Short mmCIF file of C-alpha atoms and ligand atoms in Angstrom, two decimals:
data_model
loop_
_atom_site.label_atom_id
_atom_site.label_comp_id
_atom_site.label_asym_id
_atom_site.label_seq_id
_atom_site.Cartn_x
_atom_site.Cartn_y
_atom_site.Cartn_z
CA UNK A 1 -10.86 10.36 -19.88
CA UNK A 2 -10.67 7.37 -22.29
CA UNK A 3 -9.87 3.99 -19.57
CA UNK A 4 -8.97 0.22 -19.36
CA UNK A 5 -9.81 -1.37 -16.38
CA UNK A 6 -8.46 -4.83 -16.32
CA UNK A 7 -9.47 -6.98 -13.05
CA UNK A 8 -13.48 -6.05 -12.27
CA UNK A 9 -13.75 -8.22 -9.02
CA UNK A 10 -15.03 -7.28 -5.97
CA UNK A 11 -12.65 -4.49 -5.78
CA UNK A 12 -12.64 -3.49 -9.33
CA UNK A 13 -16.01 -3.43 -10.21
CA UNK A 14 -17.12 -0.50 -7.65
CA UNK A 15 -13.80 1.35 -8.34
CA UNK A 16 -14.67 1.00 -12.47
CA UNK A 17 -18.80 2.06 -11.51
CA UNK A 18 -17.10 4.89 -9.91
CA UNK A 19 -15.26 6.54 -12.33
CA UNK A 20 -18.32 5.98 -14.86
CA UNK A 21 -20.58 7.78 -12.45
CA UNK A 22 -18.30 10.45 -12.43
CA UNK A 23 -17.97 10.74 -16.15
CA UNK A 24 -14.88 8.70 -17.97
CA UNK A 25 -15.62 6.56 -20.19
CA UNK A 26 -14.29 3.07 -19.22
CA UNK A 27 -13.92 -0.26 -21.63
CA UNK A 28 -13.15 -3.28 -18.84
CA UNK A 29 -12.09 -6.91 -19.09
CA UNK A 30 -12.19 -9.48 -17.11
CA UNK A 31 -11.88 -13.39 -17.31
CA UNK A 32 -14.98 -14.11 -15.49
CA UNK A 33 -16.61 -11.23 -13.53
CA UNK A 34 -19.19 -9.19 -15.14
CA UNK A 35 -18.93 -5.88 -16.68
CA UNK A 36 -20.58 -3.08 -13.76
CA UNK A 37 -23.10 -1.46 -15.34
CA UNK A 38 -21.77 1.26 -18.07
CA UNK A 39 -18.37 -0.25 -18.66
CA UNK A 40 -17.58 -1.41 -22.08
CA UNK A 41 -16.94 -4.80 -22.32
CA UNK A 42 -13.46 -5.56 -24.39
CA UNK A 43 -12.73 -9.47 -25.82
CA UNK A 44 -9.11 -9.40 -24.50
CA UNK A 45 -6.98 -7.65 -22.02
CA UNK A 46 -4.76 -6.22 -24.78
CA UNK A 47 -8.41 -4.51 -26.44
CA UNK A 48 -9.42 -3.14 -23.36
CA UNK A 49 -5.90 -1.34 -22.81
CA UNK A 50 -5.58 -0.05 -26.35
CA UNK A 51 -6.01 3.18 -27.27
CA UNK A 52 -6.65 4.73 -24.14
CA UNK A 53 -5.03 7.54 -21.43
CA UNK A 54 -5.08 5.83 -18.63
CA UNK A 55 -4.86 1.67 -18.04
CA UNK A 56 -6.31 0.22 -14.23
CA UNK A 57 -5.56 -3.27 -13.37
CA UNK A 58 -6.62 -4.93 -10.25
CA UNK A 59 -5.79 -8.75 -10.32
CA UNK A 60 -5.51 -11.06 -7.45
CA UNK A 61 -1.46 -11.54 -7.44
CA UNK A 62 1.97 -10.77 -9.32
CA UNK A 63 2.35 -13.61 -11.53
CA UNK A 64 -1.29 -12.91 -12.79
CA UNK A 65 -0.43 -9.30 -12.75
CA UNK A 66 3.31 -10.12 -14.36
CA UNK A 67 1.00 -12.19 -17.53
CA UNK A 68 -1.31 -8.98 -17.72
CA UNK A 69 1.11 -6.53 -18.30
CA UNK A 70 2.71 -8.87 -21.32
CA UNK A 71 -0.33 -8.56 -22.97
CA UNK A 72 -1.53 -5.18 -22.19
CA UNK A 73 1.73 -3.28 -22.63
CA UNK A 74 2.23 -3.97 -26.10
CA UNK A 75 -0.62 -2.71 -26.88
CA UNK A 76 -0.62 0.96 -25.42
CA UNK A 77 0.53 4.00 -26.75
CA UNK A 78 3.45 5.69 -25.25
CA UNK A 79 2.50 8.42 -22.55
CA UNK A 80 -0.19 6.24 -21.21
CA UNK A 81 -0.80 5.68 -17.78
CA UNK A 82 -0.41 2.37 -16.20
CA UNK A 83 -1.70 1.94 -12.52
CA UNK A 84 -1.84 -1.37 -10.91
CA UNK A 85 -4.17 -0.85 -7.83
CA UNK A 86 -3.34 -4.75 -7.42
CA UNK A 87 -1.68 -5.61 -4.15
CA UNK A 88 1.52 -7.85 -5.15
CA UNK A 89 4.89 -8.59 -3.84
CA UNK A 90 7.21 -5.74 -4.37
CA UNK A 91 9.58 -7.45 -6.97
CA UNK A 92 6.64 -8.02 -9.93
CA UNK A 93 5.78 -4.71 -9.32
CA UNK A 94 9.35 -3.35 -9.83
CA UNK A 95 9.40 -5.70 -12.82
CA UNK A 96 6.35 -4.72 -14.93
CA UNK A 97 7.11 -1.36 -14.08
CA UNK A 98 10.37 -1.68 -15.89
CA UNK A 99 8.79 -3.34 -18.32
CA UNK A 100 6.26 -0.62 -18.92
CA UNK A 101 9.04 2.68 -18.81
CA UNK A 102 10.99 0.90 -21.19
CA UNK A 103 7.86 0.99 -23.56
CA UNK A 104 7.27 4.72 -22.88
CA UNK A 105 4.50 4.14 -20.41
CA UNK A 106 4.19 6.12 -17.19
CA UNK A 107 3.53 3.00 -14.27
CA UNK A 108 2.33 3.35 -11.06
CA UNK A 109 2.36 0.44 -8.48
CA UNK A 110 -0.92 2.02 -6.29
CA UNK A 111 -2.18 -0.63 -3.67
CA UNK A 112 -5.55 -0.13 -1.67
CA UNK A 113 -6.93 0.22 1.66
CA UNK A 114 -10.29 0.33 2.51
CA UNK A 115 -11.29 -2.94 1.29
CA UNK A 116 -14.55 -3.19 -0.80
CA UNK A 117 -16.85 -0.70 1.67
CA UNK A 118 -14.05 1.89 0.98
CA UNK A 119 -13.98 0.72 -3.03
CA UNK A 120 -17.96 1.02 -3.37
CA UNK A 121 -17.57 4.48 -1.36
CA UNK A 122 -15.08 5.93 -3.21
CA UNK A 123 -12.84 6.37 0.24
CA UNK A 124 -10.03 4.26 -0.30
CA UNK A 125 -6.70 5.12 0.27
CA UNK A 126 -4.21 4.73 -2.46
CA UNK A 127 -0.24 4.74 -1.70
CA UNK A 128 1.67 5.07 -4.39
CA UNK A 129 5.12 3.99 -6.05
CA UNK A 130 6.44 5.72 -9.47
CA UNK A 131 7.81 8.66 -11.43
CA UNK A 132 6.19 12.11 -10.74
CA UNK A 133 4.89 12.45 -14.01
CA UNK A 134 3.27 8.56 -13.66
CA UNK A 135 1.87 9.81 -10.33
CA UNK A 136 0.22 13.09 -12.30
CA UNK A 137 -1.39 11.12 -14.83
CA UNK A 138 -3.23 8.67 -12.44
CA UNK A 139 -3.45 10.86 -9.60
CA UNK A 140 -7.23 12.89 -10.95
CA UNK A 141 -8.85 9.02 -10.73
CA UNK A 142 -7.32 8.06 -7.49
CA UNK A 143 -9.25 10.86 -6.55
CA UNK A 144 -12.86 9.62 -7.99
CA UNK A 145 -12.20 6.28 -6.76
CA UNK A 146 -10.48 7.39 -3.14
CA UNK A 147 -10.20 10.05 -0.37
CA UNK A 148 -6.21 10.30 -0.27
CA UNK A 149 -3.37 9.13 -2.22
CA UNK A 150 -0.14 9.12 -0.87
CA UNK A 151 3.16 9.38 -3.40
CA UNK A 152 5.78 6.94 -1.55
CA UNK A 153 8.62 7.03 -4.02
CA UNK A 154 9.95 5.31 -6.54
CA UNK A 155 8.75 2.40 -8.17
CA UNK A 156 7.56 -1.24 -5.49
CA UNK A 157 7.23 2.04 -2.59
CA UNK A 158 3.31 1.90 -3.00
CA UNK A 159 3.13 -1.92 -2.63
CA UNK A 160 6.30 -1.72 0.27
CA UNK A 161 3.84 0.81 2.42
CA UNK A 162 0.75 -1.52 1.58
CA UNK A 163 2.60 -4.71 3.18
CA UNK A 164 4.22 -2.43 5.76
CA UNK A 165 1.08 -1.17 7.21
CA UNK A 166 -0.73 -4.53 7.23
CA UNK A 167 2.37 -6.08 9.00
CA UNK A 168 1.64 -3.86 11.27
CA UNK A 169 -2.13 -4.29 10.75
CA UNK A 170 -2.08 -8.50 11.76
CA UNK A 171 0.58 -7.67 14.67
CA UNK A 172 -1.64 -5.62 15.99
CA UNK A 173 -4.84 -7.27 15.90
CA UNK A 174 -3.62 -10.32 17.23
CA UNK A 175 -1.85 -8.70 20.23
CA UNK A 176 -5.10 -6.75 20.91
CA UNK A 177 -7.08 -10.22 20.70
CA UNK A 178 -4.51 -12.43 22.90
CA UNK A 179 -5.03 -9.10 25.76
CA UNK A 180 -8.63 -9.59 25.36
CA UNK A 181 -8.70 -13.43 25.65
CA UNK A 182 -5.78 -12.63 29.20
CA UNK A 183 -8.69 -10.18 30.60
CA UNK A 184 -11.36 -12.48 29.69
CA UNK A 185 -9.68 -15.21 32.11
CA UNK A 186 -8.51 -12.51 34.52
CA UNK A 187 -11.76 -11.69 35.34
CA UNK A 188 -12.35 -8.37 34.10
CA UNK A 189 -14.75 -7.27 31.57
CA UNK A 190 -14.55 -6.59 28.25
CA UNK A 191 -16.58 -3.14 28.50
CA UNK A 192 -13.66 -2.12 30.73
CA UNK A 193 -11.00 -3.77 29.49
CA UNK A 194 -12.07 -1.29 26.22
CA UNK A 195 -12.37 1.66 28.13
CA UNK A 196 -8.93 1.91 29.66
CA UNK A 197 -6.79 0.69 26.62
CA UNK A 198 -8.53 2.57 23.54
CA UNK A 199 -7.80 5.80 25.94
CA UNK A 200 -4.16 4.15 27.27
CA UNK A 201 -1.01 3.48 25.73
CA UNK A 202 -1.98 0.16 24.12
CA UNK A 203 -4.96 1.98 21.81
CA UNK A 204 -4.75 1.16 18.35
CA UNK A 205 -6.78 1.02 14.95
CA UNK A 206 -7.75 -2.39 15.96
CA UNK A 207 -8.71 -2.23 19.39
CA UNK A 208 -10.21 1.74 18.98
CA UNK A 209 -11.98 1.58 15.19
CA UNK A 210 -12.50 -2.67 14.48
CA UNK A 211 -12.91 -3.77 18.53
CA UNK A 212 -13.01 -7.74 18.10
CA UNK A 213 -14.53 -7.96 21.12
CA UNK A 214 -18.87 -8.21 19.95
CA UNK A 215 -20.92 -5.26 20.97
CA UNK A 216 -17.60 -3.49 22.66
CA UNK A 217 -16.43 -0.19 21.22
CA UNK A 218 -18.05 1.04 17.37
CA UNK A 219 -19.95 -1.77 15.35
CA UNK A 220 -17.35 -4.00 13.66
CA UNK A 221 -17.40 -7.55 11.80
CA UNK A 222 -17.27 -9.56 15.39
CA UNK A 223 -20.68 -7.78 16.06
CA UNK A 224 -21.83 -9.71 12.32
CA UNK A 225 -20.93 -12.99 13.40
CA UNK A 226 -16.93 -12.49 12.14
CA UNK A 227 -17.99 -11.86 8.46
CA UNK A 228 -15.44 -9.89 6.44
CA UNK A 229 -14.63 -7.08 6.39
CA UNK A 230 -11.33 -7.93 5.76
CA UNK A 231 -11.40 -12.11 5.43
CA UNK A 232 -8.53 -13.78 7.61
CA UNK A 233 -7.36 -15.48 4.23
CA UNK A 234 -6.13 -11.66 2.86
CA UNK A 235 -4.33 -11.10 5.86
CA UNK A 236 -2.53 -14.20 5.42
CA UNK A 237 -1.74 -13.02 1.76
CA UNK A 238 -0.46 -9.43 2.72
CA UNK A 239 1.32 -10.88 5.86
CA UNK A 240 3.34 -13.59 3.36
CA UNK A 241 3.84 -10.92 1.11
CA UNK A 242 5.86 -8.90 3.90
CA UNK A 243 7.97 -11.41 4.89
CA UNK A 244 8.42 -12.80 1.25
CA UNK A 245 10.06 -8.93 1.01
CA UNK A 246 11.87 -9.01 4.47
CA UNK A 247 13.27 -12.58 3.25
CA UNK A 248 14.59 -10.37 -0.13
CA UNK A 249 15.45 -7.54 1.88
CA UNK A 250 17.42 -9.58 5.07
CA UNK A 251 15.09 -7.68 7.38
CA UNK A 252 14.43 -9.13 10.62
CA UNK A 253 10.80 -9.05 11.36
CA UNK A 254 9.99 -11.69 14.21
CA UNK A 255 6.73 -10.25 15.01
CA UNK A 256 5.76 -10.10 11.21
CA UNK A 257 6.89 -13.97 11.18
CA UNK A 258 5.05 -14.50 14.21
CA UNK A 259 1.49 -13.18 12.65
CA UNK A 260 2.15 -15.07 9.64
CA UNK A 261 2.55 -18.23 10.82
CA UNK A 262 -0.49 -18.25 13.38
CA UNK A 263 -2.98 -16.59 10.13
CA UNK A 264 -1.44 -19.85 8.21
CA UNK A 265 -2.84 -22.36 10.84
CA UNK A 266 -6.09 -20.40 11.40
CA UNK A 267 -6.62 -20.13 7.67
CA UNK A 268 -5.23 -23.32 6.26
CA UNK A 269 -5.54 -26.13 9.59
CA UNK A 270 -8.53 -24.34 11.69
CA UNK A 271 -12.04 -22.64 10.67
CA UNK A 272 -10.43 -19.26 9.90
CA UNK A 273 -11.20 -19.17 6.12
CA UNK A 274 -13.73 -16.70 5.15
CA UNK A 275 -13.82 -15.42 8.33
CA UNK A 276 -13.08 -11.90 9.35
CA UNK A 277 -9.39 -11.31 10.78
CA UNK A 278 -10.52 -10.33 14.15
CA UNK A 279 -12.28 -13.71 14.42
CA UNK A 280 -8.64 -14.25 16.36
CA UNK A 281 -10.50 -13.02 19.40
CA UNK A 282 -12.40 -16.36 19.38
CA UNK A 283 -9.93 -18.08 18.20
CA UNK A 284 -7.55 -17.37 21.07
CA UNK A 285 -10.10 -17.37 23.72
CA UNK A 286 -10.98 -21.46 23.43
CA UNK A 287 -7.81 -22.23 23.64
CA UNK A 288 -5.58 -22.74 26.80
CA UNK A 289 -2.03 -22.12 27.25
CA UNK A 290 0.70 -24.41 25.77
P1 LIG B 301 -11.20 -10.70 -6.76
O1 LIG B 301 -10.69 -12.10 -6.84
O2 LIG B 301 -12.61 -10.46 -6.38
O3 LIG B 301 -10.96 -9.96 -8.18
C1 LIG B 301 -9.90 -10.22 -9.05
C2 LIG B 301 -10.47 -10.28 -10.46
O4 LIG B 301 -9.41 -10.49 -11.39
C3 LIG B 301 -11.45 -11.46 -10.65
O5 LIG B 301 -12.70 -10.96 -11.11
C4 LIG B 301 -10.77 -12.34 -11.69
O6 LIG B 301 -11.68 -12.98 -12.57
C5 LIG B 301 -9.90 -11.33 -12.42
N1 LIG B 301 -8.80 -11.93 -13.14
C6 LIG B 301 -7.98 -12.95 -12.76
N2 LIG B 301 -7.07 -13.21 -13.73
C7 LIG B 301 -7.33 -12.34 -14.73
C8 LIG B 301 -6.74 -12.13 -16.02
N3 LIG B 301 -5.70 -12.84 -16.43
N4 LIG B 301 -7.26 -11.16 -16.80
C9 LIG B 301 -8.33 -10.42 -16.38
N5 LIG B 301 -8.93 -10.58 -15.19
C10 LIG B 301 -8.43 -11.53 -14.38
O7 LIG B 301 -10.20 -9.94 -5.79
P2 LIG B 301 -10.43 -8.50 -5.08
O8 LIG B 301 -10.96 -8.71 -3.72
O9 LIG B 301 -11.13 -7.61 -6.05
O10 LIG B 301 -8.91 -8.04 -4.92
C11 LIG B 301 -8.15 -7.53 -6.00
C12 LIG B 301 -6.81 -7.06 -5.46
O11 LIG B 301 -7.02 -6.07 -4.47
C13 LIG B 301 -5.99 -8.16 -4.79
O12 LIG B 301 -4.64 -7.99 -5.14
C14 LIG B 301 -6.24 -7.93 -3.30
O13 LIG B 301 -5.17 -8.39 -2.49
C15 LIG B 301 -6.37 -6.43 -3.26
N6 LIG B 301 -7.16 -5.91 -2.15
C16 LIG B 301 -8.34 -6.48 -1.80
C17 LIG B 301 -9.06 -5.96 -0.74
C18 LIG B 301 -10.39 -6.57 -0.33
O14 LIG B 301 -10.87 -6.23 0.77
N7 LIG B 301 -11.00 -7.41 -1.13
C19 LIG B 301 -8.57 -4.85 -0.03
C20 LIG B 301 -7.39 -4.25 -0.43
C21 LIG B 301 -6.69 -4.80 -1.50
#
C-alpha cells in the first residue's frame, strides 16, 4: 500500500519502520525528526499525503493536528484513508474529521496504547472512532503496527476510550501508590503488601503488571530508577485532556480532577518531569500528612 506518515517521533518512527518491514511503501514528513530508515522523505506535509491510499499522522496535540489536516486534506484524493493515531482532545478530532468526510476522505481518530515498547513491537493497541468503511481501510495497518484494534463508534469514540482508560489509568496508580506509602508507615512490607492485593479485591494493572514499588511484583520502570515508560508529564496531558472533555460534557469526575491536579504539581512545582508516572510511590512516601 502507497502511505503518508506525517509525525515520525518517538512513536511514529517505529510504527512507520514497521509497516516498511512489512512491505508498504511509506513517504514520511516531519518538521524535525529523521526519516526511519526506508521511508521516503517528502518536503511538506501536503507532498507526503498526496497521492496515496492511506494517510498516518501522529503529532503531539490537536491544534498541531487541527494545522496538519489543513494542509494535508487538500491534497488527497477522495477515498483515501485518514488515521490520526495522535492522542488529542475529542473536539479537534470531531473537527478534522468533519473536515476530512466533507472532502470525500474516510477519517479515523485511532489513539495508542502501548507507548513506544509497544510502537517498536508492533503490540500496540489501537481504539478507534469513525465510519465502518474508514475503519476497513485503516484497519490491515493497525494490524502491522498493533496486536488489537478496537472499533468504538463514531467519530472522537477512539480518542473518548483513550482518555477514559488513562483516567482510569492515573486514578489508579496513584491510589495503589498512596496504599503503598500507608503500609510502608504501618509497618508491613512491601513483598506482602503485593502479595495479598494483586490476588485481593484492590488488584489492578498498576499494582499487578507496573508494581511501583522497586523489585516487588514483575520488573517495571521503579526497578530503572523511575525512567519512563510512560513519563509523568503524558499522564498529566491525557489526564487534562479528560477533564477538558468532562468540562464539555458536564460530567462529574472528582477522582479524574483529583489525579489531575496532584500530576500538575508533581510535573510542573516538584521533580516529576521526565520521570515515570509511578515515581508517585516516592513521591507520596516523603511526604507526611497534611
Ligand atoms: P514526539 O514529540 O516524539 O513526536 C511528535 C512528532 O511530531 C515530532 O517528531 C515533531 O517534530 C512532529 N511534528 C510536530 N509538529 C509537526 C508538524 N506541523 N508537521 C509534521 N510533524 C510535526 O511525541 P510521541 O511520543 O511520538 O507522541 C505522539 C503522540 O502519541 C502524542 O499525541 C502522544 O500523546 C501520543 N502517545 C504517546 C505515547 C508515548 O509513550 N510516547 C503513548 C501513547 C500515545
Amino acid at each position: 500500500m502507497k502511505i503518508g506518515f506525517i509525525g515520525l517521533g518517538n512513536m511514529g518512527a517505529p510504527m512507520a519502520a514497521n509497516l516498511v518491514a512489512a512491505g508498504h511503501d511509506v513517504t514520511g514528513y516531519d518538521v524535525a525528526a529523521p526519516m526511519p530508515q526506508g521511508v521516503t522523505a517528502a518536503a511538506s506535509a501536503a507532498e507526503a499525503a498526496a497521492g496515496q491510499e492511506v494517510v498516518i499522522t501522529m503529532l503531539p496535540n490537536g491544534e498541531i493536528l487541527r494545522a496538519v489536516a489543513a494542509q494535508i486534506i487538500p491534497a488527497m484524493a477522495p477515498g483515501t484513508g485518514f488515521a490520526d493515531c495522535s492522542t488529542v482532545d475529542v473536539e479537534s478530532a470531531r473537527a478534522v474529521a468533519a473536515e476530512a468526510e466533507a472532502a470525500g476522505l474516510l477519517p479515523v481518530d485511532a489513539p495508542v496504547s502501548g507507548g513506544v515498547g509497544g510502537a517498536a513491537a508492533g503490540t500496540l493497541t489501537f481504539m478507534a472512532g469513525g465510519s465502518d468503511a474508514a475503519f476497513a481501510k485503516a484497519e490491515p495497518l493497525f494490524e502491522i503496527m498493533g496486536q488489537k484494534a478496537v472499533h468504538c463508534g463514531p467519530s472522537g469514540n477512539g480518542q473518548a476510550a483513550k482518555i477514559c482508560n488513562n483516567m482510569i489509568l492515573g486514578v489508579t496508580m496513584i491510589a495503589t501508590c498512596e496504599a503503598f506509602a500507608l503500609a510502608d508507615k504501618l509497618g508491613l512490607s512491601r513483598q506482602a503488601m503485593f502479595d495479598v492485593v494483586s490476588t485481593s479485591s484492590g488488584y489492578s494493572w498498576t499494582m499487578n503488571a507496573y508494581c511501583p514499588a522497586p523489585g516487588i511484583g514483575p520488573i517495571s520502570p521503579a526497578d530503572n530508577g523511575y525512567q519512563p515508560g510512560f513519563a509523568s508529564d503524558l499522564m498529566l496531558k491525557d489526564l487534562r485532556l479528560s477533564q477538558q472533555a468532562a468540562e464539555a460534557a458536564d460530567a462529574d469526575t472528582p477522582m479524574g480532577q483529583a489525579a489531575t491536579e496532584l500530576y500538575a504539581q508533581f510535573v510542573e512545582h516538584e521533580d516529576g518531569a521526565g520521570k515515570d508516572f509511578s515515581a508517585m510511590l516516592p513521591r507520596l512516601e516523603s511526604r507526611r500528612r497534611g
